[in-house]
XYZ file of C-alpha atoms in Angstrom:
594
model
C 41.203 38.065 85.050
C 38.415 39.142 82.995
C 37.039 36.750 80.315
C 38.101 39.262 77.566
C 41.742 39.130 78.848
C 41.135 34.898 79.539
C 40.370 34.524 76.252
C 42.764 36.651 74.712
C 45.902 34.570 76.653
C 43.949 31.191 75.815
C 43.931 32.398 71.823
C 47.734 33.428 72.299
C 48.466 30.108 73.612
C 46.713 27.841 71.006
C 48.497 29.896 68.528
C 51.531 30.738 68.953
C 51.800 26.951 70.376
C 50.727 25.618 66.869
C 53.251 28.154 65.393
C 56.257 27.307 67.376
C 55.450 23.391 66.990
C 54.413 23.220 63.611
C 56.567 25.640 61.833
C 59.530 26.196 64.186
C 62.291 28.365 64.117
C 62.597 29.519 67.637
C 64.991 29.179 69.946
C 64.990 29.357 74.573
C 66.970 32.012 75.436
C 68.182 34.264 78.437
C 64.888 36.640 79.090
C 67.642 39.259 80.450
C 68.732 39.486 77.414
C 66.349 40.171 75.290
C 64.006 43.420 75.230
C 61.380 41.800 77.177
C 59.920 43.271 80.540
C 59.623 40.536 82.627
C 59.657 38.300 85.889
C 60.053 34.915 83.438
C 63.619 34.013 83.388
C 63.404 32.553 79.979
C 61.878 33.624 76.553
C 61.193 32.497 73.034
C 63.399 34.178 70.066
C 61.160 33.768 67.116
C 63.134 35.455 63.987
C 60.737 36.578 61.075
C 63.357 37.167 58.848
C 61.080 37.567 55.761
C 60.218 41.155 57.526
C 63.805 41.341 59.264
C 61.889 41.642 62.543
C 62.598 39.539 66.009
C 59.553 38.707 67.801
C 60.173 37.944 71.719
C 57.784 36.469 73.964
C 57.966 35.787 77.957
C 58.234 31.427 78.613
C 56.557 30.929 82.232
C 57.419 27.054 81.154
C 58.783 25.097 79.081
C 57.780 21.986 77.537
C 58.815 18.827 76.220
C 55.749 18.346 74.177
C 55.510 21.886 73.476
C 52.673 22.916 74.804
C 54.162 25.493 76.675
C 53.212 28.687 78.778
C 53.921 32.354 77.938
C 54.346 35.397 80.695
C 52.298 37.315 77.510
C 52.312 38.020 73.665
C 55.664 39.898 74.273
C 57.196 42.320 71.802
C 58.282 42.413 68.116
C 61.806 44.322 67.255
C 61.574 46.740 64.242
C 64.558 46.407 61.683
C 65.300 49.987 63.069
C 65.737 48.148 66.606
C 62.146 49.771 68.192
C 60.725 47.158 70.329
C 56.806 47.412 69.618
C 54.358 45.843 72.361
C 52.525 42.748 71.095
C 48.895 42.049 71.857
C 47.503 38.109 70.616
C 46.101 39.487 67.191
C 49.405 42.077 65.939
C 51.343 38.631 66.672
C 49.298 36.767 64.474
C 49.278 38.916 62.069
C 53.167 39.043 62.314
C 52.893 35.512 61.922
C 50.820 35.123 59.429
C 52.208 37.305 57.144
C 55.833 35.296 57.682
C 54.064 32.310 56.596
C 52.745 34.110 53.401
C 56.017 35.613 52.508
C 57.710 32.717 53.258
C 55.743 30.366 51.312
C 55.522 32.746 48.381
C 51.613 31.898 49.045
C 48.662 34.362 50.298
C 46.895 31.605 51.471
C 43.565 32.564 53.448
C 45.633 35.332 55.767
C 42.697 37.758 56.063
C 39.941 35.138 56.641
C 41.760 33.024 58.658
C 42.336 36.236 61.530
C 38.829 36.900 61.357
C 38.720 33.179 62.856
C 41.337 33.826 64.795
C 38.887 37.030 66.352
C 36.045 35.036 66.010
C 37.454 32.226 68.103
C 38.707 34.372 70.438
C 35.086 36.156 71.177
C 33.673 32.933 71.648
C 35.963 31.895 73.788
C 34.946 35.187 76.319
C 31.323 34.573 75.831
C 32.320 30.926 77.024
C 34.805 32.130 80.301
C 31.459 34.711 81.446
C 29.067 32.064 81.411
C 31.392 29.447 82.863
C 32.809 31.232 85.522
C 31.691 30.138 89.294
C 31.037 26.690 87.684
C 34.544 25.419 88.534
C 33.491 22.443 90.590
C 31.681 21.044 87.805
C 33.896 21.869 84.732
C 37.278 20.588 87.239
C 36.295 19.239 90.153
C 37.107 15.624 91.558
C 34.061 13.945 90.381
C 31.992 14.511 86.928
C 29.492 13.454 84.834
C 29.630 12.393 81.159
C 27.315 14.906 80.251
C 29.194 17.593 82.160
C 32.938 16.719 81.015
C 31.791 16.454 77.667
C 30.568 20.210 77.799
C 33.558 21.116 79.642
C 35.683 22.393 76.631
C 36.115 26.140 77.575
C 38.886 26.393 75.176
C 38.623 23.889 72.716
C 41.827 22.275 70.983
C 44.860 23.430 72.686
C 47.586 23.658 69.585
C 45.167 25.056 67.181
C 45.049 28.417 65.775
C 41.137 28.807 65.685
C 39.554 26.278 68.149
C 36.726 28.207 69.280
C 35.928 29.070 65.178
C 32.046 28.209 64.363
C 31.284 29.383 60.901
C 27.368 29.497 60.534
C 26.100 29.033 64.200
C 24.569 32.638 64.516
C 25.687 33.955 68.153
C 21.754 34.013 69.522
C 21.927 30.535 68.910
C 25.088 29.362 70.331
C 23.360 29.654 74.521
C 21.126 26.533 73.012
C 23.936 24.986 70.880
C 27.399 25.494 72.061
C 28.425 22.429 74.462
C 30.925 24.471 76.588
C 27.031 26.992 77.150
C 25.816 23.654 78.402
C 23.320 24.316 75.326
C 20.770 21.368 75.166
C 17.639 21.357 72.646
C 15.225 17.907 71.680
C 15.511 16.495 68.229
C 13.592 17.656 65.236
C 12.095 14.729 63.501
C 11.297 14.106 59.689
C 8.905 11.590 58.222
C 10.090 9.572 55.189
C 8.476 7.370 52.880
C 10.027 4.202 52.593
C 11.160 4.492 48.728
C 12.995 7.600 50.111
C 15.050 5.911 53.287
C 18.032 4.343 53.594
C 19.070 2.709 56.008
C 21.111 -0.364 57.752
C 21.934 -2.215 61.204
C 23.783 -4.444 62.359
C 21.139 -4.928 65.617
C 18.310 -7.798 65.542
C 16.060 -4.249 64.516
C 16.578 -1.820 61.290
C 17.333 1.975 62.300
C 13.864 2.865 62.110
C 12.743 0.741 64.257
C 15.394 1.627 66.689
C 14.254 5.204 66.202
C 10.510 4.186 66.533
C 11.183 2.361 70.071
C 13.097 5.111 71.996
C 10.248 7.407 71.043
C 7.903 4.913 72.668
C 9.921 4.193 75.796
C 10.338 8.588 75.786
C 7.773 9.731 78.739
C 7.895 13.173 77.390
C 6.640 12.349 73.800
C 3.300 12.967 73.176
C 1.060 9.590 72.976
C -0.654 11.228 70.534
C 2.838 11.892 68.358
C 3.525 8.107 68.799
C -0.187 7.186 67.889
C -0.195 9.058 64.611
C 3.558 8.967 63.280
C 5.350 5.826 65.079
C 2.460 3.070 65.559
C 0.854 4.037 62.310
C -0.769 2.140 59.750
C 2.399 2.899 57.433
C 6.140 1.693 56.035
C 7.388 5.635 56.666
C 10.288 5.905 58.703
C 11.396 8.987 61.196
C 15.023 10.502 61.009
C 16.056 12.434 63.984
C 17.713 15.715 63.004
C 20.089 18.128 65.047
C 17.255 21.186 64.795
C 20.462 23.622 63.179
C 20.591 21.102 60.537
C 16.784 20.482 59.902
C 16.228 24.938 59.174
C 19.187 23.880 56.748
C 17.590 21.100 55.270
C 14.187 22.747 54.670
C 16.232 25.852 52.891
C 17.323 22.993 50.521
C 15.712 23.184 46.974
C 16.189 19.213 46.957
C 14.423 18.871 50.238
C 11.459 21.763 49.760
C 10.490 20.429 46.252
C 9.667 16.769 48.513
C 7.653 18.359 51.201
C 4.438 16.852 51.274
C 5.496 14.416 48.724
C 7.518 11.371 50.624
C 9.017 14.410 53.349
C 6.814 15.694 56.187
C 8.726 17.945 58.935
C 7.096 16.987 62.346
C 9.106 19.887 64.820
C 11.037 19.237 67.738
C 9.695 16.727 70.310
C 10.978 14.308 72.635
C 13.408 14.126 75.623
C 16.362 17.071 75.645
C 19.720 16.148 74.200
C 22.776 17.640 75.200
C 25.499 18.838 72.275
C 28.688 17.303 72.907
C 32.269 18.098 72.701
C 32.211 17.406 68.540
C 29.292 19.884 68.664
C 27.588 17.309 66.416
C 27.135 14.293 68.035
C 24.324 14.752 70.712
C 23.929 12.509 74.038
C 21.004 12.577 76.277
C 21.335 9.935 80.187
C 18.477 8.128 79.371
C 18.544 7.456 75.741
C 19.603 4.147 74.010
C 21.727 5.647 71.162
C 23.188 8.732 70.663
C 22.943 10.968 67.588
C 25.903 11.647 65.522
C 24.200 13.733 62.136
C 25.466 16.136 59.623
C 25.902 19.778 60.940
C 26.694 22.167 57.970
C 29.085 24.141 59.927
C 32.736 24.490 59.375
C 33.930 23.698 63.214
C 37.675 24.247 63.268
C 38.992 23.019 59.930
C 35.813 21.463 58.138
C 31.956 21.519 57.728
C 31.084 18.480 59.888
C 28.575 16.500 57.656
C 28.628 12.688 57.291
C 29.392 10.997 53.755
C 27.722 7.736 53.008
C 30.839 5.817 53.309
C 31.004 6.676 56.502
C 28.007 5.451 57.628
C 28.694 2.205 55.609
C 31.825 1.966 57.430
C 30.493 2.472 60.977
C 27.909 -0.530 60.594
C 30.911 -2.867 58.926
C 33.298 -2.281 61.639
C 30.177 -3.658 63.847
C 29.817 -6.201 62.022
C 34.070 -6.503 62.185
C 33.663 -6.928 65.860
C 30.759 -8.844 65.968
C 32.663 -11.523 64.203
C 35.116 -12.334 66.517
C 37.470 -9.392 66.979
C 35.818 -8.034 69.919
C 36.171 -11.500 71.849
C 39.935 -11.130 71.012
C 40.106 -7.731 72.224
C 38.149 -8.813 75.524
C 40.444 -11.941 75.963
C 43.643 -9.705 75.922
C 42.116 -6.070 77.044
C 38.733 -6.320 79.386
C 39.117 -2.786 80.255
C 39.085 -1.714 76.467
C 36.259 -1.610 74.246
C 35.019 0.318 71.068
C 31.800 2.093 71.146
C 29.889 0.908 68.402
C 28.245 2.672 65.292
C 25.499 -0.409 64.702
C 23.103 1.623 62.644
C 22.532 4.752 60.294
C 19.739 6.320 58.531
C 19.503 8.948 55.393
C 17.089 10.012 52.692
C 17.944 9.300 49.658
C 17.371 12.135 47.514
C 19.315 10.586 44.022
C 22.688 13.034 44.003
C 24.956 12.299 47.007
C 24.829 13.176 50.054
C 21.436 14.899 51.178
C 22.209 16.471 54.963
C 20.020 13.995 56.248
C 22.828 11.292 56.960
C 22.265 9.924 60.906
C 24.475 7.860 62.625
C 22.922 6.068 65.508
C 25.728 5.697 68.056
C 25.704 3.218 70.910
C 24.958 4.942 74.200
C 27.143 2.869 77.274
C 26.862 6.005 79.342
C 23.708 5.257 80.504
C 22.657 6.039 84.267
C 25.504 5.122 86.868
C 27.986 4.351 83.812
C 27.338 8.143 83.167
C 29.781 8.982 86.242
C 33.014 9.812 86.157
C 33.310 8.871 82.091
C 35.378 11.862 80.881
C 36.955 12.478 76.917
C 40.819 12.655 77.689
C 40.724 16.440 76.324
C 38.194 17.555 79.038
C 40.648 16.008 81.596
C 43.828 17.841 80.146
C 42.208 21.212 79.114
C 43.904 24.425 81.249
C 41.360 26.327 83.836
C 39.650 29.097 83.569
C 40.683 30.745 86.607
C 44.277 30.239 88.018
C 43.909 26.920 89.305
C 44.344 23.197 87.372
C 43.097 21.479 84.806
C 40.936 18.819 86.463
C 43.644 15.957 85.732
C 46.258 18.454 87.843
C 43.121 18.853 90.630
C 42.670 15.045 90.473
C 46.447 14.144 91.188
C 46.954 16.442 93.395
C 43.873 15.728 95.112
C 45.115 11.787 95.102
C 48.605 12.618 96.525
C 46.760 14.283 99.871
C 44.683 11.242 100.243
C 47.367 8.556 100.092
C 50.026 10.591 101.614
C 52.599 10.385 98.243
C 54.238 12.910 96.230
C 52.371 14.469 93.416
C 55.142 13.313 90.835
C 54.609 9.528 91.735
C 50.820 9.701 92.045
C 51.353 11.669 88.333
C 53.559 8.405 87.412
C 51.076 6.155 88.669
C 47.876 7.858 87.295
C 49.703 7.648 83.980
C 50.981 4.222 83.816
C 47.530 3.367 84.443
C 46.359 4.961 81.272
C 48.889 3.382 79.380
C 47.871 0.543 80.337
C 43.717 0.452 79.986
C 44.361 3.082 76.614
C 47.474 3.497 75.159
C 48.525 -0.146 75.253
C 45.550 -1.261 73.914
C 45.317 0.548 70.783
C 49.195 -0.464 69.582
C 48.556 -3.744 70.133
C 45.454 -3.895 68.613
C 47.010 -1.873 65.512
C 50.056 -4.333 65.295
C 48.952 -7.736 66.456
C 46.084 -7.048 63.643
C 45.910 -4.409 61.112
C 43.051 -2.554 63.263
C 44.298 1.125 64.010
C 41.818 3.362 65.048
C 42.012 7.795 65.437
C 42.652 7.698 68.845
C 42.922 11.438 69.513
C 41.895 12.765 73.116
C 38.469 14.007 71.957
C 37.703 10.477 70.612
C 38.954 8.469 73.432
C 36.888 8.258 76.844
C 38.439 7.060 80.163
C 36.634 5.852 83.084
C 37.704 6.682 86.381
C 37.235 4.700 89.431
C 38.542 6.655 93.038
C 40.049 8.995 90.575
C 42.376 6.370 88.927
C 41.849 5.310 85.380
C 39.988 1.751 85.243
C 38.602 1.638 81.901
C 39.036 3.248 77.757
C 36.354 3.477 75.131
C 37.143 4.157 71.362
C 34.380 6.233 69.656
C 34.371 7.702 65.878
C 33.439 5.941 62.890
C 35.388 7.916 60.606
C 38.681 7.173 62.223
C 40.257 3.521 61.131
C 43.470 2.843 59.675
C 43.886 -1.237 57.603
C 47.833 -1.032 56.777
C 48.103 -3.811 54.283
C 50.703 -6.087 54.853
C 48.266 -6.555 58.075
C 44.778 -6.873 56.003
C 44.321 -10.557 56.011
C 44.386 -10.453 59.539
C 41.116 -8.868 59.530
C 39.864 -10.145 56.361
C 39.795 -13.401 58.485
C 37.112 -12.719 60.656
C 34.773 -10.743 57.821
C 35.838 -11.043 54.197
C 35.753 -8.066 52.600
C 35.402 -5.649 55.160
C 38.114 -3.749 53.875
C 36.423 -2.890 50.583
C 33.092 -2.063 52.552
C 34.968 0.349 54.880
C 37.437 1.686 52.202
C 40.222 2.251 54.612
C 42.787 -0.507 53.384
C 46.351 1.626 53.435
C 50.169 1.438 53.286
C 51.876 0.468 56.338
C 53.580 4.084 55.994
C 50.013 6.512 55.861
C 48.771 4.064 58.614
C 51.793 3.959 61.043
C 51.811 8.027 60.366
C 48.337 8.815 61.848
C 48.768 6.000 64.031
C 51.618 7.787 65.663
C 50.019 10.876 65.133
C 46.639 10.496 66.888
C 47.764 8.073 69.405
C 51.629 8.996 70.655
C 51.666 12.725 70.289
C 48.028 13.745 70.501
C 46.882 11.377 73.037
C 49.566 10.299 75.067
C 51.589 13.033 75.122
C 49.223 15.600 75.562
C 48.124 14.052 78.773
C 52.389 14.123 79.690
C 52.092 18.003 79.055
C 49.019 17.949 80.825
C 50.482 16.879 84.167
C 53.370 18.968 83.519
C 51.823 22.215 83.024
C 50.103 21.851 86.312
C 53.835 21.395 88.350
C 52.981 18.276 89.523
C 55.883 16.437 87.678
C 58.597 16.599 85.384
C 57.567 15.773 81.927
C 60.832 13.921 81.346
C 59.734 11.049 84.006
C 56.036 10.473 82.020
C 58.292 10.608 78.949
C 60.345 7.446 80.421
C 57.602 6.054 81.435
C 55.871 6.265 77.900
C 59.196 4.797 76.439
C 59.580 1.825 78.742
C 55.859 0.964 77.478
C 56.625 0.824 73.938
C 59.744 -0.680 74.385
C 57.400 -3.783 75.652
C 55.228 -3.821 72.890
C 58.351 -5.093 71.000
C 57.057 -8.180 71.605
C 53.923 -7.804 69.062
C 55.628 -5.491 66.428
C 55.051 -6.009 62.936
C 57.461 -6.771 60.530
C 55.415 -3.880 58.221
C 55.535 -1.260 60.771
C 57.875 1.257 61.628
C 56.033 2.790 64.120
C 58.102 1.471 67.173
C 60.952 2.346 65.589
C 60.060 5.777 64.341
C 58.468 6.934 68.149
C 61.784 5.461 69.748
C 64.771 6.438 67.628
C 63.932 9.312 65.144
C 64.299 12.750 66.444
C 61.445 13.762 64.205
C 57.764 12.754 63.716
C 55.070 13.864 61.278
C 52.450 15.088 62.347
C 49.055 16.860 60.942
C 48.924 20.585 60.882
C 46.466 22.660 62.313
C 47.319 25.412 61.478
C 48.868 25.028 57.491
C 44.970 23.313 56.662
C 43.689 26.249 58.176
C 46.223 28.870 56.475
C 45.158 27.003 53.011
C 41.689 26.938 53.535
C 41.605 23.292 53.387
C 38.953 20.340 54.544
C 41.034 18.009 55.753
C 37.752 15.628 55.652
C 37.631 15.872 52.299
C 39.245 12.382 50.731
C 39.972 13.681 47.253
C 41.993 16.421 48.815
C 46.226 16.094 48.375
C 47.117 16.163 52.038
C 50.187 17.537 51.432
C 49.799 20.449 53.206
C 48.296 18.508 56.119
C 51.485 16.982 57.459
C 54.500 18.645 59.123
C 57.679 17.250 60.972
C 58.064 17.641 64.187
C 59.925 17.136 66.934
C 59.818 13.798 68.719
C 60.045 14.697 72.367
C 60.312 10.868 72.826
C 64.145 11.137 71.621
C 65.127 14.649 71.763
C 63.892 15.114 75.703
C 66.986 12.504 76.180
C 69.337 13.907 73.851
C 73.404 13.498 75.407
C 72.009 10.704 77.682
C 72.063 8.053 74.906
């Protein structure tokens, strides 16, 4: 298939996916009789009845998470009973326009199908450049670096996942993970009435800075002699190089140049983009560098707000004092990558762009193999073979002589277990719930199995309150340094939301897509396992109760924050529009057998 056509299925599938699961409305039904032209027995009836038009598309499969696979974008009915052939953009359109009509609201229709276009072109610039490298982006074996620039497609229920507003196309080769883009830092020297900065290592940030530029081979001695061993309390602050030709556009930023800000260029040892875009990773270095990028990727402009570097270096400090040895005790294979340090400039109104995490780096020579983000593992091919979790099991079943629907079993009981489990016990037994979507959650595989889970993301934590104490124990007032002290209700809702049916169940549609199992049997599976955590629910919580009895879940939606234009990282926002109910495939896959 060529990549324009790739990409054109791949947008149809992250959209009309987010439409059908987020909006609903549809119904399965008899391909023969509908208009379609087609060897799919089965199709989607999707009335529009705000433009009296049908709209039916080809199902290839079905899915209990919905996540399913279309035979093509299908056809739309006319009120005057003309079936008209559908490519991905007329659909959304069609779509669109329901939702507008609908909602008595315009929303962002126009801008948000140039994204839709937009994503879609990037997404064929991606499947050219990609294609022959199918070992590496789904073979048996990978590399940190490589799975985390293995997201061909991006987000697979969004409407736009491939959308990069500001990255200008020459530049995306050197800054696009899924280009295998890679580029060294650009460094800034700051007086030190101008930094700020905290840690919770036995060195400040700057210092932490200042030795990995010493222990870099490829820096210069004579950059280290002038700018890191000098005479001098000024402080460097390593900058994606996008964000430092943003920062020296800045009126706030030129007006200090030469006066407490000196830009020193790229130098030092390549870093590699990963699949955040943002955060950057390079083998050999001690931390990795999570800074502001003023882009809008997907549904906001990723830059980091002081509280959130505040609240990485408390929840350090959170584990440091105790909780970590509890975790350990209970979960050896489970750990939380720590945010131990920041740096900014401090340039009097807010935020300046200059805000750096400094992100633990465990993936650090052989700990580098075979660590993989959950998302790279479920994400489909770009040819017409499987994603590299379907490759894996299948590869697995040959080797130990099974069928592919136990080794699927197996592999995922085994997540559960070193993941899943983990995080809802951590969240119940003690207040501590954490974002743990596929793109922030990293499994290590051992012979192909899963052996070990790492958290990552300092803006993701969850306190529900009637749990608070719990961690107020081990660090007083750590809730009012990391502001995220909630209800029970917001906290069991992303809790179930990032967790259950992004994380978990995304890797159940995973295995199913690729034919190796029924998604029903990983769905029993995932039930048994909460049923067990019974034994450390909270008496605040619904959340057990929710995933196992109600046949609906909320959930956040992709593709209403889009539709409204909305940053759903912005705090002062009403996140109304955010949240959608859904189906909970955890009770309706089961329906007439309970």
């Amino acid at each position: 298939m060529a990549p324009d056509d790739r990409a054109a299925s791949a947008t149809l599938h992250s959209f009309l996916n987010c439409y059908l699961h987020e909006i609903g409305g549809h119904e399965v039904v008899n391909a023969a009789e509908t208009p379609l032209v087609t060897d799919c027995k089965r199709g989607v009836r999707l009335p529009l009845p705000e433009q009296g038009i049908e709209v039916f598309v080809p199902l290839s499969y079905y899915s209990a998470g919905d996540r399913h696979l279309f035979g093509g974008p299908g056809v739309s009915v006319l009120p005057d009973g003309r079936a008209v052939d559908l490519d991905y953009l007329r659909l959304a359109r069609l779509l669109l326009e329901e939702l507008s009509l609908a909602r008595d609201a315009p929303g962002a229709v126009d801008e948000l199908l140039l994204r839709v276009v937009e994503s879609c072109r990037n997404t064929a610039r991606a499947v050219e450049a990609r294609r022959g490298d199918e070992e590496r982006l789904y073979g048996f074996e990978t590399t940190f670096r490589d799975a985390e620039q293995s997201l061909v497609f991006g987000h697979h229920r969004h409407p736009t996942p491939k959308s990069r507003q500001g990255i200008a196309p020459h530049d995306e080769p050197r800054f696009a993970p899924e280009l295998r883009g890679s580029f060294r830092l650009h460094y800034f020297r700051v007086a030190a009435d101008l930094l700020d900065h905290d840690s919770t290592l036995d060195r400040s940030a700057p210092a932490w800075i200042a030795d990995a530029l010493r222990a870099d081979e490829s820096v210069p001695e004579s950059f280290v002699a002038e700018h890191v061993d000098g005479d001098t309390d000024d402080g460097l602050v390593p900058v994606h190089p996008w964000q430092a030709d943003y920062l020296l556009a800045q009126p706030a930023v030129r007006v200090r140049l030469g006066d407490g800000i000196e830009s020193l260029g790229e130098v030092g040892r390549e870093f590699y983009p990963t699949s955040s875009v943002r955060t950057l990773y390079s083998p050999d270095a001690p931390f990795m560098v999570k800074g502001s990028l003023n882009v809008k990727i997907t549904n906001s402009a990723r830059v980091n707000k002081r509280h959130e570097l505040v609240r990485g270096v408390a929840v350090s400090e959170l584990l440091d004092a105790g909780l970590r040895d509890v975790i350990d005790a209970e979960f050896p294979e489970f750990d939380l990558i720590d945010d131990p340090a920041y740096v900014t400039v401090d340039l009097g109104d807010g935020e300046s762009g200059f805000e750096t995490v400094l992100r633990e780096n465990p993936f650090r020579g052989d700990a580098a193999t075979n660590a993989t983000p959950v998302v790279a593992l479920c994400q489909n091919p770009i040819g017409g073979g499987r994603s590299r979790l379907g490759t894996i099991v299948e590869t697995l079943a040959e080797r130990e002589g099974r069928s592919a629907g136990a080794v699927a079993e197996s592999w995922f009981r085994r997540y559960l277990s070193v993941g899943v489990r983990p995080v809802l016990w951590l969240y119940l037994r003690y207040g501590f719930g954490v974002e743990a979507h596929q793109q922030n959650s990293v499994v290590l595989l051992e012979d192909g199995y899963p052996t070990a889970f790492r958290y990552r993301d300092n803006q993701g934590y969850y306190f529900p309150e009637s749990r608070y104490d719990r961690l107020d124990d081990f660090l007083p007032g750590v809730g009012e340094r990391t502001d995220t002290v909630c209800g029970d209700d917001i906290a069991d809702q992303r809790m179930i939301y990032w967790t259950v049916l992004n994380n978990a169940l995304g890797v159940v549609s995973a295995l199913g897509r690729s034919g190796l199992v029924d998604e029903r049997r990983l769905l029993a599976v995932l039930r048994e396992e909460l049923e067990s955590l019974r034994e450390v629910d909270a008496p605040g919580s619904s959340l057990l109760d929710q995933l196992l009895a109600e046949p609906t879940l909320t959930r956040q939606s992709n593709l209403l924050t889009r539709f409204h234009d909305i940053d759903e990282l912005d705090d002062s926002l009403d996140d109304a529009p955010l949240f959608v109910e859904v189906d909970n495939p955890l009770v309706t896959a089961f329906d007439g057998e309970r």
